[in-house]
Short mmCIF file of C-alpha atoms and ligand atoms in Angstrom, two decimals:
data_model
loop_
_atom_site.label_atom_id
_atom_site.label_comp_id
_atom_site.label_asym_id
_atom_site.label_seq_id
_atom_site.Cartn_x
_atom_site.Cartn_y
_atom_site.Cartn_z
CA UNK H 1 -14.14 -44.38 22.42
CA UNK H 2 -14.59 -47.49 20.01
CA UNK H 3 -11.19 -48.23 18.15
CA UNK H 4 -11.64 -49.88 15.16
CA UNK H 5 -8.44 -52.20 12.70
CA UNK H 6 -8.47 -51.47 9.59
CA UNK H 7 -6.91 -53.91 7.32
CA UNK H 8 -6.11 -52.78 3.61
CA UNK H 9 -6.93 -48.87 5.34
CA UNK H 10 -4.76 -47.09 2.84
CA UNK H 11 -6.34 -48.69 0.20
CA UNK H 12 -9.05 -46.88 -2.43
CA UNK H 13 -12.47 -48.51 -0.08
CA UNK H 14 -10.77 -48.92 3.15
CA UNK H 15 -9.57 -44.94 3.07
CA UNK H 16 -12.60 -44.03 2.10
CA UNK H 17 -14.38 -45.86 5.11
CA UNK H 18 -11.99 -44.41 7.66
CA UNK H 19 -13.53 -40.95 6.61
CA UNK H 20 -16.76 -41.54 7.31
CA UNK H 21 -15.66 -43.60 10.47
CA UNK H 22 -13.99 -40.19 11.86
CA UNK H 23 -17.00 -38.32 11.54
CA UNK H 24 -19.15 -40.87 13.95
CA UNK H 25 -16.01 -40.34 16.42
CA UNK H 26 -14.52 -43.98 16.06
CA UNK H 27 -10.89 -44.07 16.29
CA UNK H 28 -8.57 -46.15 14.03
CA UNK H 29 -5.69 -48.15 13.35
CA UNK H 30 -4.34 -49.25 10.03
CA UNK H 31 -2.73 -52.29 8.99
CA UNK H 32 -1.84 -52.61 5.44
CA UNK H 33 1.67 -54.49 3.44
CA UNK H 34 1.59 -51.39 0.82
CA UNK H 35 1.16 -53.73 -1.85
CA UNK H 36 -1.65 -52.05 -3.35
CA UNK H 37 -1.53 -48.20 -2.02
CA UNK H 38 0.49 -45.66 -0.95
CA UNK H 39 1.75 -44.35 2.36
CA UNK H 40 0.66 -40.85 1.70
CA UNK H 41 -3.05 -41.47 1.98
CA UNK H 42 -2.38 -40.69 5.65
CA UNK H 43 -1.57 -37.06 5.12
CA UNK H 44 -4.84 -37.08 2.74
CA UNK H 45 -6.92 -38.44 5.69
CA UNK H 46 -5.75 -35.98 7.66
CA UNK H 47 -5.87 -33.26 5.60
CA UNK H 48 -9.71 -33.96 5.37
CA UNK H 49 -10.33 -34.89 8.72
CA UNK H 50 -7.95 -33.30 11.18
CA UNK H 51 -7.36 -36.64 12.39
CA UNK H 52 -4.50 -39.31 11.77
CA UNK H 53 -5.56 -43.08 12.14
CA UNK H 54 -1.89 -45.31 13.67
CA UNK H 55 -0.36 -47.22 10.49
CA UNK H 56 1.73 -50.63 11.14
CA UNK H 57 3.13 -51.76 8.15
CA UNK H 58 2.23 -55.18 8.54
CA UNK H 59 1.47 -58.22 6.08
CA UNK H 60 -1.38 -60.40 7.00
CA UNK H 61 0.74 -62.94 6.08
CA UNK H 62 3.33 -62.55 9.25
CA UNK H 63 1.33 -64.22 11.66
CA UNK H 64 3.64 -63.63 14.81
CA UNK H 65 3.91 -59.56 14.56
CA UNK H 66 0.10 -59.33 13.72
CA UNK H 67 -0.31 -61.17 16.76
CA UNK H 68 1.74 -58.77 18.94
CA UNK H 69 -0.10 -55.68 17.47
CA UNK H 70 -3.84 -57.51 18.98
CA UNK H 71 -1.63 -57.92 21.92
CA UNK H 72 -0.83 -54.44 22.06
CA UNK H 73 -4.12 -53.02 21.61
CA UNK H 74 -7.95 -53.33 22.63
CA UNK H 75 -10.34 -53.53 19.48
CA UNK H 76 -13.58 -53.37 19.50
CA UNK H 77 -14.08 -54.43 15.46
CA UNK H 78 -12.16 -55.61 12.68
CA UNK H 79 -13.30 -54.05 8.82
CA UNK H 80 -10.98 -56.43 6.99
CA UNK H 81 -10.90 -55.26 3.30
CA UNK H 82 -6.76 -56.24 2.84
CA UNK H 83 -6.64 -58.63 -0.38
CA UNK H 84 -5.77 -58.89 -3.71
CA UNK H 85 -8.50 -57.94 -6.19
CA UNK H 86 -7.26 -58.48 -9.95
CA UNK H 87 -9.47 -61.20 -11.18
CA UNK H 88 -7.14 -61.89 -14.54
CA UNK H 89 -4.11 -61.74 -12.18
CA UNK H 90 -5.87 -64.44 -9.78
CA UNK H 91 -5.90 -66.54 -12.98
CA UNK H 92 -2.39 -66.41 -13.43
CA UNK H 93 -0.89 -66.75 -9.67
CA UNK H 94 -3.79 -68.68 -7.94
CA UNK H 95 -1.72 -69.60 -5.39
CA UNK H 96 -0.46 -66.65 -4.29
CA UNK H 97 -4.67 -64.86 -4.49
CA UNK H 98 -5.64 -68.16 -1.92
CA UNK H 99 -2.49 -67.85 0.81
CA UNK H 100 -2.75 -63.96 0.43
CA UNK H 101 -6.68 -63.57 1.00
CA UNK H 102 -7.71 -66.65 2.75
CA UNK H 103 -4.33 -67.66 4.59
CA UNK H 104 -4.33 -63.68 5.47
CA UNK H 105 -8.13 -63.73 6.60
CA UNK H 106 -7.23 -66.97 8.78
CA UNK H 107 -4.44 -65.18 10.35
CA UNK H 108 -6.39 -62.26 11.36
CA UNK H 109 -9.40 -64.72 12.34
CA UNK H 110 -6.76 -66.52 15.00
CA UNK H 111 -5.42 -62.88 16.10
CA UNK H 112 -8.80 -61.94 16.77
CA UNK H 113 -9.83 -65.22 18.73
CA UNK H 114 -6.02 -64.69 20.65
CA UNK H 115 -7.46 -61.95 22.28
CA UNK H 116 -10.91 -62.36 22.20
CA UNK H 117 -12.16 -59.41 19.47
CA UNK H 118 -15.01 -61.25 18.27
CA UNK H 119 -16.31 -59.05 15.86
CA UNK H 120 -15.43 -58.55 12.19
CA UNK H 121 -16.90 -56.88 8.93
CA UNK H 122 -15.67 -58.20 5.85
CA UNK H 123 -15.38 -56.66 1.97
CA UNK H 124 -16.79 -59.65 0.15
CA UNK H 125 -18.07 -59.30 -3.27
CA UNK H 126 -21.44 -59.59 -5.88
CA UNK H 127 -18.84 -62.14 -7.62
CA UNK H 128 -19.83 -65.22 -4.75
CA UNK H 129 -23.07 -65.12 -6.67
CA UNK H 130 -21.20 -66.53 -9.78
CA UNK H 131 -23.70 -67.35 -12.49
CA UNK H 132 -27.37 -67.73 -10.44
CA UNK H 133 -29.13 -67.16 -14.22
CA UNK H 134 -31.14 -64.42 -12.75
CA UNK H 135 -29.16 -60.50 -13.05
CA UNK H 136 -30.80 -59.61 -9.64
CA UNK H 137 -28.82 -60.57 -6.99
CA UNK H 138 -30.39 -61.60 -3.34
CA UNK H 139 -28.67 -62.43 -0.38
CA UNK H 140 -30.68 -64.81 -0.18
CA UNK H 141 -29.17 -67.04 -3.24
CA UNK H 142 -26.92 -69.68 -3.17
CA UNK H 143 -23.30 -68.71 -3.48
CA UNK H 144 -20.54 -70.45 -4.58
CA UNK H 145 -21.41 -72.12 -8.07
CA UNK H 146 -19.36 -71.39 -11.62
CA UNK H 147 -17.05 -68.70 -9.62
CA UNK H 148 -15.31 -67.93 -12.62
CA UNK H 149 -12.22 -66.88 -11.36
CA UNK H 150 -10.19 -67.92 -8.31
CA UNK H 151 -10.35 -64.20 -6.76
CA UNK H 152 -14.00 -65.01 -6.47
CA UNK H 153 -13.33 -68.19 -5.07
CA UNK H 154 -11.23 -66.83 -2.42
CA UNK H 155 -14.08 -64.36 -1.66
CA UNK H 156 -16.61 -67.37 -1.10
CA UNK H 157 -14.31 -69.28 0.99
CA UNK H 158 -13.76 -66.37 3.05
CA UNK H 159 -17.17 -66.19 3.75
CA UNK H 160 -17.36 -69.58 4.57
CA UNK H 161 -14.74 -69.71 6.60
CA UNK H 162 -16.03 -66.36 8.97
CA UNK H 163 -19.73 -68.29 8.97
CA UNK H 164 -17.72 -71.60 10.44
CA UNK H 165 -16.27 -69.27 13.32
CA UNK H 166 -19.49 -67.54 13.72
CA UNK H 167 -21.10 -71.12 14.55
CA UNK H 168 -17.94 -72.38 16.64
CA UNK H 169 -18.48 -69.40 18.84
CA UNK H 170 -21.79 -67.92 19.75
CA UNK H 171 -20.73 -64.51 20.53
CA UNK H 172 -18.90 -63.94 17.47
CA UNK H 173 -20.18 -61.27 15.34
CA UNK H 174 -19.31 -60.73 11.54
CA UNK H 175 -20.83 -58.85 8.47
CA UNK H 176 -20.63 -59.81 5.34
CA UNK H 177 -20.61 -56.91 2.62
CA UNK H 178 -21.20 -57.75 -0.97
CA UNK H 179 -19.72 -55.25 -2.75
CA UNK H 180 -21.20 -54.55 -6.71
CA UNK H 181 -19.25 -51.77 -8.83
CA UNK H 182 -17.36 -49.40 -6.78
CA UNK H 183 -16.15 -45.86 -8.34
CA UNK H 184 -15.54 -42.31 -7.71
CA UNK H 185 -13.97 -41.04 -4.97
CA UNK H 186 -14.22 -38.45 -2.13
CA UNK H 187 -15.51 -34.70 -3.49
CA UNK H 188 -12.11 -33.49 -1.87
CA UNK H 189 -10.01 -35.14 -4.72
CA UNK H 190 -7.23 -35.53 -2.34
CA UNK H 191 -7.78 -39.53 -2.10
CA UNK H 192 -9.37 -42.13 -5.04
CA UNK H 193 -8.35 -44.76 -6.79
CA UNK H 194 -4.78 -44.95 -8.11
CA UNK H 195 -3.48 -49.03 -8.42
CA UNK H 196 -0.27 -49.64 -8.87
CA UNK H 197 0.68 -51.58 -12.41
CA UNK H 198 -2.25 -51.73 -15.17
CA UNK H 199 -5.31 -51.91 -13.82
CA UNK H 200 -8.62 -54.43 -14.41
CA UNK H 201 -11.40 -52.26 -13.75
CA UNK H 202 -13.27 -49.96 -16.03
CA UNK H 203 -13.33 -46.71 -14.35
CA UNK H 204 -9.60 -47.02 -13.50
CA UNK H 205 -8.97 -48.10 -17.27
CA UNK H 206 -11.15 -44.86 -17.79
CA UNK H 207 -8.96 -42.76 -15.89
CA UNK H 208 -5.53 -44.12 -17.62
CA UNK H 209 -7.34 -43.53 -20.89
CA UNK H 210 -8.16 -39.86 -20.18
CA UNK H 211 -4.89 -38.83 -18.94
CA UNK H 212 -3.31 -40.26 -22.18
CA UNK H 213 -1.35 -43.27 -20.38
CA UNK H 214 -3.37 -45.85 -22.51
CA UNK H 215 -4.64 -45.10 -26.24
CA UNK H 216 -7.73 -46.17 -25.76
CA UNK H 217 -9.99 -47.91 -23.59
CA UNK H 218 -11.15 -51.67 -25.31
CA UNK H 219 -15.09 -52.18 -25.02
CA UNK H 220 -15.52 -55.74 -24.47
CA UNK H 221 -17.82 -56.49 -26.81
CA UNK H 222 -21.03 -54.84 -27.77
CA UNK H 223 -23.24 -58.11 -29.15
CA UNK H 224 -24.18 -58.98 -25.56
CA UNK H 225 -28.27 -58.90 -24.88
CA UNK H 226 -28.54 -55.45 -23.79
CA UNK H 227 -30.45 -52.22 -25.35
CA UNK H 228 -26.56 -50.91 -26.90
CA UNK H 229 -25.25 -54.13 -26.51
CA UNK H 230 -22.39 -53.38 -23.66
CA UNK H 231 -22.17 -55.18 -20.24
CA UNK H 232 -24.48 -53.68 -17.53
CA UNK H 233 -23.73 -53.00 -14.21
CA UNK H 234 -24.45 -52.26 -11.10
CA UNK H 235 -21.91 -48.47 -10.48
CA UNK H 236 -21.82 -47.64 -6.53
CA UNK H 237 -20.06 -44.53 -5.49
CA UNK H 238 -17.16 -45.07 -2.96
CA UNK H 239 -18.76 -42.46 -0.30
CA UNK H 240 -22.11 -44.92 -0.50
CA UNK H 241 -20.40 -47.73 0.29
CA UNK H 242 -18.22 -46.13 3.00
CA UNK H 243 -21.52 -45.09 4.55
CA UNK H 244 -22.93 -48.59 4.13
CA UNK H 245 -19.79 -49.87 6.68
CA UNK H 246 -20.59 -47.21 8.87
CA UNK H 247 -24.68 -48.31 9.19
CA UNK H 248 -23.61 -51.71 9.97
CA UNK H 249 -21.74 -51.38 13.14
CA UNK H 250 -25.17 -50.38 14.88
CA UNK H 251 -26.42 -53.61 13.64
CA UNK H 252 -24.18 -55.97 15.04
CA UNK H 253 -25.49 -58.83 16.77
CA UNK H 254 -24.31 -62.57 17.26
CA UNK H 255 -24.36 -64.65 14.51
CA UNK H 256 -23.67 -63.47 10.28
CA UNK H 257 -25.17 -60.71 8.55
CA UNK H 258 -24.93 -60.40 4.88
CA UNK H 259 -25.96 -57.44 2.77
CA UNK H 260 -25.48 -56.27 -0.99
CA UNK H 261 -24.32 -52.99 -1.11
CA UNK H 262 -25.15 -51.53 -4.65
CA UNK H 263 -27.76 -49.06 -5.65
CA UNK H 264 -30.05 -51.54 -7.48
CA UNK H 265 -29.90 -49.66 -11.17
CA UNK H 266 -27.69 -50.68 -14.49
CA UNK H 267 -25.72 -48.27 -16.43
CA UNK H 268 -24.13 -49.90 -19.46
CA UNK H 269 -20.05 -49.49 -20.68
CA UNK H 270 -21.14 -47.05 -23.52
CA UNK H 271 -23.25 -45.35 -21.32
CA UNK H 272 -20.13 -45.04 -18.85
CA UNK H 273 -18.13 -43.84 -21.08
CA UNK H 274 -20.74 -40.96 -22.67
CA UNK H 275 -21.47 -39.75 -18.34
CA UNK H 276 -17.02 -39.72 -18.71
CA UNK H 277 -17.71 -37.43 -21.54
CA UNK H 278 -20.18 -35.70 -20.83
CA UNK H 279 -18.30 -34.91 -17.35
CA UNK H 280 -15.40 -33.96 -18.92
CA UNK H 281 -16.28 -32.24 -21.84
CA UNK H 282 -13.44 -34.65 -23.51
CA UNK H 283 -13.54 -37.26 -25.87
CA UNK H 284 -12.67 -40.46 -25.03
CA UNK H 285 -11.02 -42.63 -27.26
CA UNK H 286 -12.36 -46.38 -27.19
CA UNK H 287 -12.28 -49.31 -29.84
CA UNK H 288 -14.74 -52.56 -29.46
CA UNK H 289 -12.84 -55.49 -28.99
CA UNK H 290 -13.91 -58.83 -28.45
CA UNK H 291 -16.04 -60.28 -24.91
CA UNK H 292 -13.70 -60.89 -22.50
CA UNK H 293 -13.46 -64.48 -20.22
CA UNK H 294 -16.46 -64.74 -17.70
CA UNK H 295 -18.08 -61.43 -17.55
CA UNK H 296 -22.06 -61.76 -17.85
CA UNK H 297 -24.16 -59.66 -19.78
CA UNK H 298 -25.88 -58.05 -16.60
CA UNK H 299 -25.86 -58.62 -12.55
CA UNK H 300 -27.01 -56.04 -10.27
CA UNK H 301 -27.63 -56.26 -6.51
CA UNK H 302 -31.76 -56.08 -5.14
CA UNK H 303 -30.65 -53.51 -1.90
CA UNK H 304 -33.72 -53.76 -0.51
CA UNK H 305 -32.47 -55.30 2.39
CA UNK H 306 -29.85 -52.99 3.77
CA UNK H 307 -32.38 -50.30 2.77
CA UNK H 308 -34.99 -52.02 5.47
CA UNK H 309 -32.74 -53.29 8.04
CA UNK H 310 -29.78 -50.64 7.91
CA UNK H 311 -31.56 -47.82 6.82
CA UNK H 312 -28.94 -46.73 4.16
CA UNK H 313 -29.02 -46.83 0.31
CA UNK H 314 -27.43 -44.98 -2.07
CA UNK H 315 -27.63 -41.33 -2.78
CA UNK H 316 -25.32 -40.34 -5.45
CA UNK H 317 -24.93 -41.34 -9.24
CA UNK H 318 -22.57 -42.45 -11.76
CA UNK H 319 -22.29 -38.28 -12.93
CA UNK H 320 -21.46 -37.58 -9.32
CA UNK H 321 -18.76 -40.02 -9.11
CA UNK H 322 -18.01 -38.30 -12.56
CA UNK H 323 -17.26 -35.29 -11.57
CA UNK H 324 -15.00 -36.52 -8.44
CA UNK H 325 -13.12 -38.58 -10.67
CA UNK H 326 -12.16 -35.55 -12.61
CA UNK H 327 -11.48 -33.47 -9.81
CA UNK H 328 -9.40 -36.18 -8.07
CA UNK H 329 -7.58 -36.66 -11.92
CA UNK H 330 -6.98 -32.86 -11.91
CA UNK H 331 -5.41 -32.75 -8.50
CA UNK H 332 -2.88 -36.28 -8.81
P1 NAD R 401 -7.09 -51.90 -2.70
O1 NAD R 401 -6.11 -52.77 -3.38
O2 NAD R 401 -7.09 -50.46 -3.00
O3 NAD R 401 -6.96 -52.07 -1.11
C1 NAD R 401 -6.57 -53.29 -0.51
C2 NAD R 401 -5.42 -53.00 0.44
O4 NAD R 401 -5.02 -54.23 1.06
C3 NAD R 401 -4.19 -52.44 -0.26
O5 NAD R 401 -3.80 -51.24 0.39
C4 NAD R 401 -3.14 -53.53 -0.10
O6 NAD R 401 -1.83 -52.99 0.02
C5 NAD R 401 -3.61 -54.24 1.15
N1 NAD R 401 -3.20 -55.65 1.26
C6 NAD R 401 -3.35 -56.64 0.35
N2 NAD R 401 -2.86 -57.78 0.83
C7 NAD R 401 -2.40 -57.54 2.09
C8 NAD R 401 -1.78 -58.33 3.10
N3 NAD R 401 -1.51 -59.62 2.92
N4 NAD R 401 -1.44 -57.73 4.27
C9 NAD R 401 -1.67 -56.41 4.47
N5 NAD R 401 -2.25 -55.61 3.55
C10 NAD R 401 -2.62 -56.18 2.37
O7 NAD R 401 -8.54 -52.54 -2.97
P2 NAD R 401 -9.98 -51.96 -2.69
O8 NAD R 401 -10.62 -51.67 -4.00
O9 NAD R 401 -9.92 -50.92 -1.66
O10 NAD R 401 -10.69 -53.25 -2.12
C11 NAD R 401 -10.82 -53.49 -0.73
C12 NAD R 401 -11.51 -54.83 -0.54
O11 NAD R 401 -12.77 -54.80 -1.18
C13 NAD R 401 -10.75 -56.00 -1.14
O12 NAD R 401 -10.85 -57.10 -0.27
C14 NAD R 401 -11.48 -56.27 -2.42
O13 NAD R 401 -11.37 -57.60 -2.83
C15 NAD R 401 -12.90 -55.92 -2.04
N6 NAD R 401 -13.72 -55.57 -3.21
C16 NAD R 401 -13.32 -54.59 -4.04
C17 NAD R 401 -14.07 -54.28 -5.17
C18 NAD R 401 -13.61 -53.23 -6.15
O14 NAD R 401 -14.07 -53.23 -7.27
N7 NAD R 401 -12.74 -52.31 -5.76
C19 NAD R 401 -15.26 -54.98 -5.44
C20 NAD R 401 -15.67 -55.97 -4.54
C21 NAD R 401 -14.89 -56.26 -3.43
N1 UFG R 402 -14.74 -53.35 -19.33
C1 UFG R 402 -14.40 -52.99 -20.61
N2 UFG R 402 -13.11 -52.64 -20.85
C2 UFG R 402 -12.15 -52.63 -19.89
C3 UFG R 402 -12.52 -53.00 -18.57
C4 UFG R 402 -13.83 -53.36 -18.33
O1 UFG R 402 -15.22 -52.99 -21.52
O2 UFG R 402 -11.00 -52.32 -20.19
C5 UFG R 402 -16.13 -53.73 -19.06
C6 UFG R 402 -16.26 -55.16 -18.60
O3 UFG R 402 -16.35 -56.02 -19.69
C7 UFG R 402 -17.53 -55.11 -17.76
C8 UFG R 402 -17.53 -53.68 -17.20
O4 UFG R 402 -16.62 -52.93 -18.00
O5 UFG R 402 -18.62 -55.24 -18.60
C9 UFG R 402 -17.07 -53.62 -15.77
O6 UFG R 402 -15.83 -54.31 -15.65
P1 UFG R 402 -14.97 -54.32 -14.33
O7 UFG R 402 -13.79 -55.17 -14.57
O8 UFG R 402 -14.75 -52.94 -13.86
O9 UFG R 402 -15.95 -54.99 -13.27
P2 UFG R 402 -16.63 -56.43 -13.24
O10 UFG R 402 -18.10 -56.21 -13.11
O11 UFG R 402 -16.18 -57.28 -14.33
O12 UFG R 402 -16.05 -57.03 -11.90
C10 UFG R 402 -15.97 -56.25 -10.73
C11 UFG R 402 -14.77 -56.68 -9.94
C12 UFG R 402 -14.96 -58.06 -9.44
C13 UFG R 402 -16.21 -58.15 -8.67
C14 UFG R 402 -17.37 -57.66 -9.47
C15 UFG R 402 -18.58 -57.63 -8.62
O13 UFG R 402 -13.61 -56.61 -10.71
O14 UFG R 402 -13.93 -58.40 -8.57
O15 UFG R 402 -17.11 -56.37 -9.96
O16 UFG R 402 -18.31 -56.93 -7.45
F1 UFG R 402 -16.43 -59.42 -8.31
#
């Protein structure tokens, strides 16, 4: 059986993948620090798959004992999805985003070569597109221009740095994902979304907002060029982008394969908020507040290539990750 290390596995995405990974018969091992998730995911996995991946507590960042674990074990792939993710926070500690997600990713990336796993899948994001003037997003676009933030810079360099590797070694084989708006969670409830400190993202905010932690949620801004004036975006649920990992893996072949995983539609931060409601049944309190740094009016991803070379696209909607938010809010 193929074993498969997951880095960042307890995490919201990572978890998720290992689910669908279990049902294609794959078996797993977790690394993860615990910065960013919680120990008792594990149970949670288990509880929904009657299977328990191996955790090592390990940073990315401690080259020597991430070494002995490849040692230890025979993989067959690396999903690497460990990082920080808090764009604002990235602002503030820039250093600490670049050593933690590219001096982690180089780590892994000399593991790997130590003891010749050559292949790797990697949880990039829609944000290497930076500012391309069009909202569609192709992989075929240049990357890597007005990244407004240094999280997205560490993102691009990333994939830079996995496309160098992929040309120093012919038999290397690595996927780039480009992840647009993740949200929801598993039907189950038992495992979503649940940061530690104050979150970034909307849904999350969403969440805090409906469970009374925060007053209200801040709409930033409503005078952009859209039909109610609120951002658009491009809302994935987690279970579609967990099955987008799995579709890769049959794809793998030397060389770098990049695909947008997002379901090609808009849905707008009013409109969010009313599918919350309407969910819910629940009011939720919001005020409109002024734009906030660097977010465009619109960027959504074209999908039509995984759609033609993977086969997958997505299958549920912003009201289905809806109703699993609630049900994962009603059960945490
Ligand atoms: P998450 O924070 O829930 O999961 C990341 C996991 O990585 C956490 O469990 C954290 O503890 C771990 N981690 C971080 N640094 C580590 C290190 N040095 N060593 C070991 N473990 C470490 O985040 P997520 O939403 O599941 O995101 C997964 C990946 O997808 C990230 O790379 C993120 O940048 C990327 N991504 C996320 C989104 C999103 O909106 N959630 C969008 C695009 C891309
Ligand atoms: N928003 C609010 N209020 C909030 C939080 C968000 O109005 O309290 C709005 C934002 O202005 C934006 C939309 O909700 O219009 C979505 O915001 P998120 O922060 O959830 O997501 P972004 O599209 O700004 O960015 C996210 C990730 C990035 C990633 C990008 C593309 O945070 O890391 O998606 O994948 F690069």
């Amino acid at each position: 059986m193929k074993k498969i290390l997951v880095t960042g596995g307890t995490g919201y995405i990572g978890s998720h993948t290992i689910i669908e990974l279990y049902q294609k018969g794959y078996e797993i091992d977790i690394v993860d620090n615990l910065f960013n998730s919680k120990i008792t995911v594990l149970d949670k996995i288990e509880e929904i798959c009657g299977k328990r991946p191996e955790f090592y507590q390990i940073d990315l960042l401690d080259y020597e004992k991430l070494n002995d674990l490849f040692k230890q074990n025979q993989y067959d792939l690396v999903m690497h999805f460990a990082g920080l993710k808090a764009v604002g926070e990235s602002v503030e500690k820039p250093l600490e985003y670049y050593e933690n997600n590219v001096g982690g990713t180089i780590n892994l990336l000399k593991c790997m070569k130590n003891s010749g796993v050559k292949r790797i899948i990697f949880s990039s994001s829609a944000t290497v597109y930076g500012d391309p003037g069009d909202p569609k997003y192709v992989e075929t676009m240049e990357t890597g221009r007005n990244l407004a933030n240094p999280y997205g810079k560490t993102k691009y360099v990333i994939e830079e740095i996995i496309k160098d590797q992929a040309t120093a070694d012919a038999e290397f084989e690595a996927v780039l994902l480009r992840y647009f708006n993740p949200i929801g969670n598993h039907p189950s409830g038992l495992i979503g979304e649940d940061p530690n400190g104050i979150p970034n993202n909307l849904m999350p905010i969403i969440m805090k907002v409906a469970r009374g932690e925060i007053k209200e949620l801040s709409i930033y801004g409503n005078d952009y060029p859209t039909e109610d004036g609120t951002c658009l975006r491009d809302y994935i649920h987690v279970v579609d982008l967990a099955k987008g990992h799995v579709a890769v893996i049959e794809k793998m072949k030397p060389g770098v394969l990049i695909y947008n995983l997002g379901s090609g539609k808009t849905t707008s931060v009013l409109e969010m908020v009313h599918a919350f409601e309407a969910a819910s049944g629940q009011r939720l309190p919001y005020k409109i507040a002024g734009r906030r740094d660097g977010d465009l009016a619109e960027f959504y991803a074209d999908p039509t290539k995984a759609k033609n070379e993977l086969g997958w696209q997505t299958e549920l909607t912003v009201d289905n990750a809806m109703r699993d938010t609630l049900k994962f809010l009603a059960q945490n």
